[in-house]
């Protein structure tokens, strides 16, 4: 445990130093002792704090939502239970990594398009990024939901199979998260960060209330249900607020291609699991390979739209 803590501390420290180095390289003026004209004038400082403080507050609230259920599980349940719950939640949260990567790429584009008043292009960006976020997550999400025991055994061992139901619920929740797109970044990058703070604060209260009510009665299942309710409410409320204020919406008929690919991939995963092809580790690996193959082949057989090809080209250039 001490080694893990030490490794995490060192990695965060090195990340901070590297970030500081590149910030100074890209933006040297803030590091000058004397700058003419001065950078931190009173109006500029007021604008910066007006944006950054609510944004930072929303980040703190999101962290409290993420960790609230785990702290309550550690209080009401045994050490073994919190270990199983943490393992299952970590597996489900792997899907959020894809969304984080998309958000890092598109956040500056959101700000630029909104500044130029190009809401139509912003709407198309919202649609295509959300759709491809789901495309990237769907095969893995299907495996996590349809082969949860094999997944827990593959990553953590057979003693963690008890977290299978939690994994199903958490995975469904994260798919909803991915399926609503970058609503938090849309609100923050378009000057509505205070609205996102209010939504986050309200859902934190809901999360803690449900946790106190459900976890003592139902244990890990209660924690998973309280978390699922909180995340679903959080991102659906954000999505509706984005629709009302910006007039953008992520869904369109082209999603039917992905839906068909997901259905076929789901049946393929169930077939692999029912075949009893070997130990859980082999079933998990076979399920992942099958889901990726069936989903990808189906999607490309149905044909990519022009905007899909443009999106893939953008992703390649941004990460090249």
GROMACS .gro file of C-alpha atoms in nm:
model
  320
    1UNK     CA    1   0.000   0.000   0.000
    2UNK     CA    2   0.283   0.240   0.083
    3UNK     CA    3   0.439   0.166  -0.255
    4UNK     CA    4   0.115   0.248  -0.434
    5UNK     CA    5   0.077   0.575  -0.244
    6UNK     CA    6   0.437   0.666  -0.314
    7UNK     CA    7   0.405   0.589  -0.684
    8UNK     CA    8   0.089   0.801  -0.711
    9UNK     CA    9   0.250   1.092  -0.524
   10UNK     CA   10   0.561   1.086  -0.741
   11UNK     CA   11   0.358   1.065  -1.063
   12UNK     CA   12   0.141   1.362  -0.965
   13UNK     CA   13   0.449   1.561  -0.868
   14UNK     CA   14   0.623   1.493  -1.198
   15UNK     CA   15   0.303   1.574  -1.389
   16UNK     CA   16   0.282   1.909  -1.210
   17UNK     CA   17   0.644   1.997  -1.287
   18UNK     CA   18   0.606   1.903  -1.655
   19UNK     CA   19   0.284   2.102  -1.682
   20UNK     CA   20   0.453   2.403  -1.524
   21UNK     CA   21   0.746   2.373  -1.766
   22UNK     CA   22   0.527   2.364  -2.075
   23UNK     CA   23   0.298   2.642  -1.950
   24UNK     CA   24   0.602   2.865  -1.901
   25UNK     CA   25   0.729   2.768  -2.246
   26UNK     CA   26   0.397   2.843  -2.416
   27UNK     CA   27   0.294   3.146  -2.208
   28UNK     CA   28   0.606   3.316  -2.069
   29UNK     CA   29   0.449   3.652  -1.979
   30UNK     CA   30   0.278   3.546  -1.654
   31UNK     CA   31   0.616   3.429  -1.522
   32UNK     CA   32   0.782   3.769  -1.570
   33UNK     CA   33   0.841   3.969  -1.253
   34UNK     CA   34   0.748   4.291  -1.432
   35UNK     CA   35   0.522   4.294  -1.733
   36UNK     CA   36   0.423   4.593  -1.940
   37UNK     CA   37   0.131   4.620  -1.974
   38UNK     CA   38   0.051   4.443  -1.645
   39UNK     CA   39  -0.127   4.111  -1.680
   40UNK     CA   40  -0.324   4.098  -1.359
   41UNK     CA   41  -0.525   4.417  -1.374
   42UNK     CA   42  -0.832   4.437  -1.151
   43UNK     CA   43  -1.086   4.380  -1.435
   44UNK     CA   44  -0.884   4.090  -1.576
   45UNK     CA   45  -0.849   3.931  -1.234
   46UNK     CA   46  -1.221   3.970  -1.175
   47UNK     CA   47  -1.300   3.798  -1.504
   48UNK     CA   48  -1.055   3.516  -1.434
   49UNK     CA   49  -1.194   3.454  -1.085
   50UNK     CA   50  -1.550   3.481  -1.211
   51UNK     CA   51  -1.481   3.191  -1.444
   52UNK     CA   52  -1.232   2.983  -1.248
   53UNK     CA   53  -1.393   2.979  -0.902
   54UNK     CA   54  -1.729   2.832  -1.015
   55UNK     CA   55  -1.543   2.592  -1.245
   56UNK     CA   56  -1.321   2.478  -0.958
   57UNK     CA   57  -1.625   2.446  -0.732
   58UNK     CA   58  -1.798   2.221  -0.986
   59UNK     CA   59  -1.485   2.004  -0.997
   60UNK     CA   60  -1.485   1.972  -0.617
   61UNK     CA   61  -1.854   1.881  -0.618
   62UNK     CA   62  -1.796   1.617  -0.885
   63UNK     CA   63  -1.517   1.463  -0.678
   64UNK     CA   64  -1.748   1.452  -0.375
   65UNK     CA   65  -2.011   1.277  -0.586
   66UNK     CA   66  -1.752   1.028  -0.712
   67UNK     CA   67  -1.623   0.947  -0.364
   68UNK     CA   68  -1.937   0.994  -0.154
   69UNK     CA   69  -2.076   0.646  -0.210
   70UNK     CA   70  -1.740   0.479  -0.140
   71UNK     CA   71  -1.698   0.665   0.188
   72UNK     CA   72  -2.048   0.563   0.295
   73UNK     CA   73  -1.984   0.201   0.197
   74UNK     CA   74  -1.666   0.206   0.405
   75UNK     CA   75  -1.867   0.335   0.701
   76UNK     CA   76  -2.164   0.099   0.682
   77UNK     CA   77  -2.008  -0.214   0.529
   78UNK     CA   78  -1.708  -0.436   0.589
   79UNK     CA   79  -1.355  -0.389   0.456
   80UNK     CA   80  -1.414  -0.677   0.214
   81UNK     CA   81  -1.728  -0.506   0.083
   82UNK     CA   82  -1.553  -0.176   0.016
   83UNK     CA   83  -1.277  -0.365  -0.167
   84UNK     CA   84  -1.529  -0.539  -0.392
   85UNK     CA   85  -1.729  -0.221  -0.447
   86UNK     CA   86  -1.421  -0.016  -0.531
   87UNK     CA   87  -1.304  -0.279  -0.779
   88UNK     CA   88  -1.641  -0.291  -0.956
   89UNK     CA   89  -1.669   0.088  -0.973
   90UNK     CA   90  -1.318   0.121  -1.113
   91UNK     CA   91  -1.403  -0.124  -1.392
   92UNK     CA   92  -1.716   0.068  -1.487
   93UNK     CA   93  -1.537   0.402  -1.473
   94UNK     CA   94  -1.294   0.287  -1.742
   95UNK     CA   95  -1.560   0.395  -1.993
   96UNK     CA   96  -1.536   0.752  -1.864
   97UNK     CA   97  -1.172   0.761  -1.977
   98UNK     CA   98  -1.293   0.771  -2.338
   99UNK     CA   99  -1.524   1.063  -2.261
  100UNK     CA  100  -1.241   1.248  -2.084
  101UNK     CA  101  -1.020   1.209  -2.391
  102UNK     CA  102  -1.295   1.346  -2.618
  103UNK     CA  103  -1.358   1.638  -2.381
  104UNK     CA  104  -0.990   1.732  -2.375
  105UNK     CA  105  -0.991   1.752  -2.755
  106UNK     CA  106  -1.320   1.934  -2.803
  107UNK     CA  107  -1.325   2.181  -2.513
  108UNK     CA  108  -1.123   2.447  -2.701
  109UNK     CA  109  -1.333   2.387  -3.013
  110UNK     CA  110  -1.650   2.445  -2.811
  111UNK     CA  111  -1.516   2.776  -2.681
  112UNK     CA  112  -1.403   2.888  -3.026
  113UNK     CA  113  -1.730   2.804  -3.201
  114UNK     CA  114  -1.938   2.967  -2.928
  115UNK     CA  115  -1.723   3.282  -2.939
  116UNK     CA  116  -1.777   3.304  -3.316
  117UNK     CA  117  -2.151   3.246  -3.278
  118UNK     CA  118  -2.140   2.932  -3.494
  119UNK     CA  119  -2.408   2.742  -3.302
  120UNK     CA  120  -2.489   2.523  -3.602
  121UNK     CA  121  -2.133   2.390  -3.618
  122UNK     CA  122  -2.134   2.354  -3.241
  123UNK     CA  123  -2.448   2.141  -3.269
  124UNK     CA  124  -2.282   1.917  -3.531
  125UNK     CA  125  -1.972   1.884  -3.314
  126UNK     CA  126  -2.188   1.785  -3.016
  127UNK     CA  127  -2.368   1.523  -3.222
  128UNK     CA  128  -2.063   1.364  -3.380
  129UNK     CA  129  -1.850   1.362  -3.065
  130UNK     CA  130  -2.128   1.205  -2.859
  131UNK     CA  131  -2.197   0.944  -3.125
  132UNK     CA  132  -1.835   0.840  -3.153
  133UNK     CA  133  -1.796   0.838  -2.778
  134UNK     CA  134  -2.072   0.578  -2.768
  135UNK     CA  135  -1.919   0.388  -3.059
  136UNK     CA  136  -1.586   0.362  -2.875
  137UNK     CA  137  -1.745   0.257  -2.544
  138UNK     CA  138  -2.027   0.029  -2.662
  139UNK     CA  139  -1.825  -0.292  -2.726
  140UNK     CA  140  -1.652  -0.274  -2.387
  141UNK     CA  141  -1.971  -0.172  -2.210
  142UNK     CA  142  -2.151  -0.474  -2.355
  143UNK     CA  143  -1.883  -0.707  -2.220
  144UNK     CA  144  -1.893  -0.547  -1.875
  145UNK     CA  145  -2.272  -0.580  -1.858
  146UNK     CA  146  -2.315  -0.921  -2.021
  147UNK     CA  147  -2.009  -1.094  -1.872
  148UNK     CA  148  -1.966  -0.916  -1.536
  149UNK     CA  149  -1.843  -1.216  -1.335
  150UNK     CA  150  -1.582  -1.299  -1.596
  151UNK     CA  151  -1.473  -0.935  -1.601
  152UNK     CA  152  -1.429  -0.917  -1.224
  153UNK     CA  153  -1.242  -1.246  -1.223
  154UNK     CA  154  -1.013  -1.137  -1.506
  155UNK     CA  155  -0.908  -0.813  -1.338
  156UNK     CA  156  -0.920  -0.900  -0.968
  157UNK     CA  157  -0.970  -1.273  -0.916
  158UNK     CA  158  -1.264  -1.502  -0.829
  159UNK     CA  159  -1.307  -1.354  -0.480
  160UNK     CA  160  -1.443  -1.038  -0.644
  161UNK     CA  161  -1.728  -1.205  -0.833
  162UNK     CA  162  -1.969  -1.063  -0.576
  163UNK     CA  163  -1.933  -0.724  -0.741
  164UNK     CA  164  -2.094  -0.841  -1.067
  165UNK     CA  165  -2.431  -0.672  -1.005
  166UNK     CA  166  -2.258  -0.350  -0.901
  167UNK     CA  167  -2.052  -0.363  -1.220
  168UNK     CA  168  -2.366  -0.396  -1.434
  169UNK     CA  169  -2.530  -0.093  -1.271
  170UNK     CA  170  -2.217   0.121  -1.279
  171UNK     CA  171  -2.153   0.034  -1.645
  172UNK     CA  172  -2.507   0.130  -1.744
  173UNK     CA  173  -2.459   0.457  -1.558
  174UNK     CA  174  -2.134   0.533  -1.735
  175UNK     CA  175  -2.290   0.458  -2.072
  176UNK     CA  176  -2.555   0.718  -1.989
  177UNK     CA  177  -2.271   0.954  -1.899
  178UNK     CA  178  -2.099   0.893  -2.233
  179UNK     CA  179  -2.434   0.902  -2.415
  180UNK     CA  180  -2.513   1.254  -2.296
  181UNK     CA  181  -2.185   1.384  -2.433
  182UNK     CA  182  -1.974   1.671  -2.305
  183UNK     CA  183  -2.260   1.856  -2.135
  184UNK     CA  184  -2.043   1.977  -1.847
  185UNK     CA  185  -1.781   2.120  -2.081
  186UNK     CA  186  -2.049   2.274  -2.300
  187UNK     CA  187  -2.190   2.462  -2.003
  188UNK     CA  188  -1.851   2.564  -1.867
  189UNK     CA  189  -1.706   2.673  -2.202
  190UNK     CA  190  -2.013   2.880  -2.290
  191UNK     CA  191  -2.015   3.087  -1.971
  192UNK     CA  192  -2.278   2.887  -1.783
  193UNK     CA  193  -2.046   2.740  -1.522
  194UNK     CA  194  -2.265   2.868  -1.238
  195UNK     CA  195  -2.558   2.665  -1.369
  196UNK     CA  196  -2.340   2.354  -1.369
  197UNK     CA  197  -2.235   2.427  -1.009
  198UNK     CA  198  -2.599   2.447  -0.902
  199UNK     CA  199  -2.687   2.122  -1.078
  200UNK     CA  200  -2.384   1.947  -0.926
  201UNK     CA  201  -2.460   2.076  -0.575
  202UNK     CA  202  -2.820   1.958  -0.593
  203UNK     CA  203  -2.721   1.612  -0.716
  204UNK     CA  204  -2.456   1.583  -0.442
  205UNK     CA  205  -2.734   1.631  -0.186
  206UNK     CA  206  -2.939   1.366  -0.367
  207UNK     CA  207  -2.640   1.131  -0.372
  208UNK     CA  208  -2.570   1.161   0.000
  209UNK     CA  209  -2.939   1.136   0.092
  210UNK     CA  210  -2.990   0.820  -0.111
  211UNK     CA  211  -2.665   0.678   0.025
  212UNK     CA  212  -2.775   0.725   0.386
  213UNK     CA  213  -3.112   0.569   0.306
  214UNK     CA  214  -3.013   0.277   0.082
  215UNK     CA  215  -2.667   0.159   0.186
  216UNK     CA  216  -2.755   0.056   0.544
  217UNK     CA  217  -3.048  -0.145   0.406
  218UNK     CA  218  -2.913  -0.295   0.083
  219UNK     CA  219  -2.535  -0.266   0.114
  220UNK     CA  220  -2.342  -0.257  -0.213
  221UNK     CA  221  -2.659  -0.271  -0.421
  222UNK     CA  222  -2.790   0.037  -0.242
  223UNK     CA  223  -2.465   0.222  -0.307
  224UNK     CA  224  -2.475   0.132  -0.677
  225UNK     CA  225  -2.838   0.243  -0.709
  226UNK     CA  226  -2.773   0.575  -0.533
  227UNK     CA  227  -2.476   0.641  -0.760
  228UNK     CA  228  -2.671   0.545  -1.072
  229UNK     CA  229  -2.956   0.776  -0.978
  230UNK     CA  230  -2.718   1.063  -0.907
  231UNK     CA  231  -2.519   1.034  -1.229
  232UNK     CA  232  -2.828   0.987  -1.443
  233UNK     CA  233  -2.996   1.290  -1.288
  234UNK     CA  234  -2.677   1.497  -1.312
  235UNK     CA  235  -2.609   1.446  -1.681
  236UNK     CA  236  -2.971   1.435  -1.797
  237UNK     CA  237  -3.032   1.766  -1.618
  238UNK     CA  238  -2.719   1.908  -1.781
  239UNK     CA  239  -2.834   1.782  -2.121
  240UNK     CA  240  -3.175   1.944  -2.086
  241UNK     CA  241  -3.015   2.270  -1.972
  242UNK     CA  242  -2.787   2.267  -2.277
  243UNK     CA  243  -3.088   2.211  -2.501
  244UNK     CA  244  -3.281   2.495  -2.340
  245UNK     CA  245  -3.001   2.753  -2.337
  246UNK     CA  246  -2.792   2.668  -2.643
  247UNK     CA  247  -3.044   2.483  -2.858
  248UNK     CA  248  -2.803   2.196  -2.934
  249UNK     CA  249  -2.893   1.827  -2.909
  250UNK     CA  250  -2.668   1.522  -2.957
  251UNK     CA  251  -2.910   1.268  -3.106
  252UNK     CA  252  -3.007   1.196  -3.466
  253UNK     CA  253  -3.120   0.908  -3.688
  254UNK     CA  254  -2.761   0.802  -3.768
  255UNK     CA  255  -2.745   0.649  -3.419
  256UNK     CA  256  -2.954   0.359  -3.551
  257UNK     CA  257  -2.644   0.217  -3.720
  258UNK     CA  258  -2.465   0.204  -3.387
  259UNK     CA  259  -2.773   0.060  -3.218
  260UNK     CA  260  -2.792  -0.226  -3.467
  261UNK     CA  261  -2.418  -0.291  -3.430
  262UNK     CA  262  -2.455  -0.296  -3.050
  263UNK     CA  263  -2.748  -0.542  -3.063
  264UNK     CA  264  -2.557  -0.782  -3.287
  265UNK     CA  265  -2.243  -0.750  -3.073
  266UNK     CA  266  -2.450  -0.814  -2.760
  267UNK     CA  267  -2.591  -1.137  -2.900
  268UNK     CA  268  -2.240  -1.242  -3.001
  269UNK     CA  269  -2.110  -1.182  -2.648
  270UNK     CA  270  -2.397  -1.382  -2.498
  271UNK     CA  271  -2.317  -1.667  -2.736
  272UNK     CA  272  -1.951  -1.668  -2.633
  273UNK     CA  273  -2.045  -1.665  -2.266
  274UNK     CA  274  -2.302  -1.942  -2.307
  275UNK     CA  275  -2.062  -2.161  -2.501
  276UNK     CA  276  -1.852  -2.229  -2.193
  277UNK     CA  277  -1.537  -2.209  -2.401
  278UNK     CA  278  -1.307  -2.225  -2.100
  279UNK     CA  279  -1.214  -2.046  -1.777
  280UNK     CA  280  -1.349  -1.697  -1.700
  281UNK     CA  281  -1.030  -1.529  -1.822
  282UNK     CA  282  -1.062  -1.691  -2.165
  283UNK     CA  283  -1.433  -1.608  -2.183
  284UNK     CA  284  -1.359  -1.245  -2.102
  285UNK     CA  285  -1.088  -1.216  -2.368
  286UNK     CA  286  -1.307  -1.393  -2.623
  287UNK     CA  287  -1.602  -1.167  -2.540
  288UNK     CA  288  -1.394  -0.850  -2.586
  289UNK     CA  289  -1.252  -0.969  -2.918
  290UNK     CA  290  -1.596  -1.079  -3.042
  291UNK     CA  291  -1.768  -0.757  -2.939
  292UNK     CA  292  -1.503  -0.541  -3.110
  293UNK     CA  293  -1.511  -0.751  -3.425
  294UNK     CA  294  -1.888  -0.773  -3.463
  295UNK     CA  295  -1.949  -0.409  -3.370
  296UNK     CA  296  -1.675  -0.277  -3.597
  297UNK     CA  297  -1.761  -0.496  -3.896
  298UNK     CA  298  -2.133  -0.414  -3.868
  299UNK     CA  299  -2.066  -0.042  -3.840
  300UNK     CA  300  -1.832  -0.025  -4.138
  301UNK     CA  301  -2.057  -0.257  -4.344
  302UNK     CA  302  -2.347  -0.017  -4.295
  303UNK     CA  303  -2.115   0.261  -4.412
  304UNK     CA  304  -1.966   0.570  -4.253
  305UNK     CA  305  -2.121   0.908  -4.320
  306UNK     CA  306  -1.909   1.190  -4.457
  307UNK     CA  307  -1.902   1.363  -4.121
  308UNK     CA  308  -1.783   1.039  -3.961
  309UNK     CA  309  -1.484   1.030  -4.194
  310UNK     CA  310  -1.415   1.397  -4.122
  311UNK     CA  311  -1.433   1.326  -3.749
  312UNK     CA  312  -1.186   1.038  -3.774
  313UNK     CA  313  -0.954   1.262  -3.971
  314UNK     CA  314  -0.980   1.531  -3.704
  315UNK     CA  315  -0.903   1.279  -3.430
  316UNK     CA  316  -0.601   1.155  -3.625
  317UNK     CA  317  -0.465   1.508  -3.673
  318UNK     CA  318  -0.526   1.607  -3.311
  319UNK     CA  319  -0.346   1.301  -3.178
  320UNK     CA  320  -0.086   1.271  -3.454
   0.00000   0.00000   0.00000
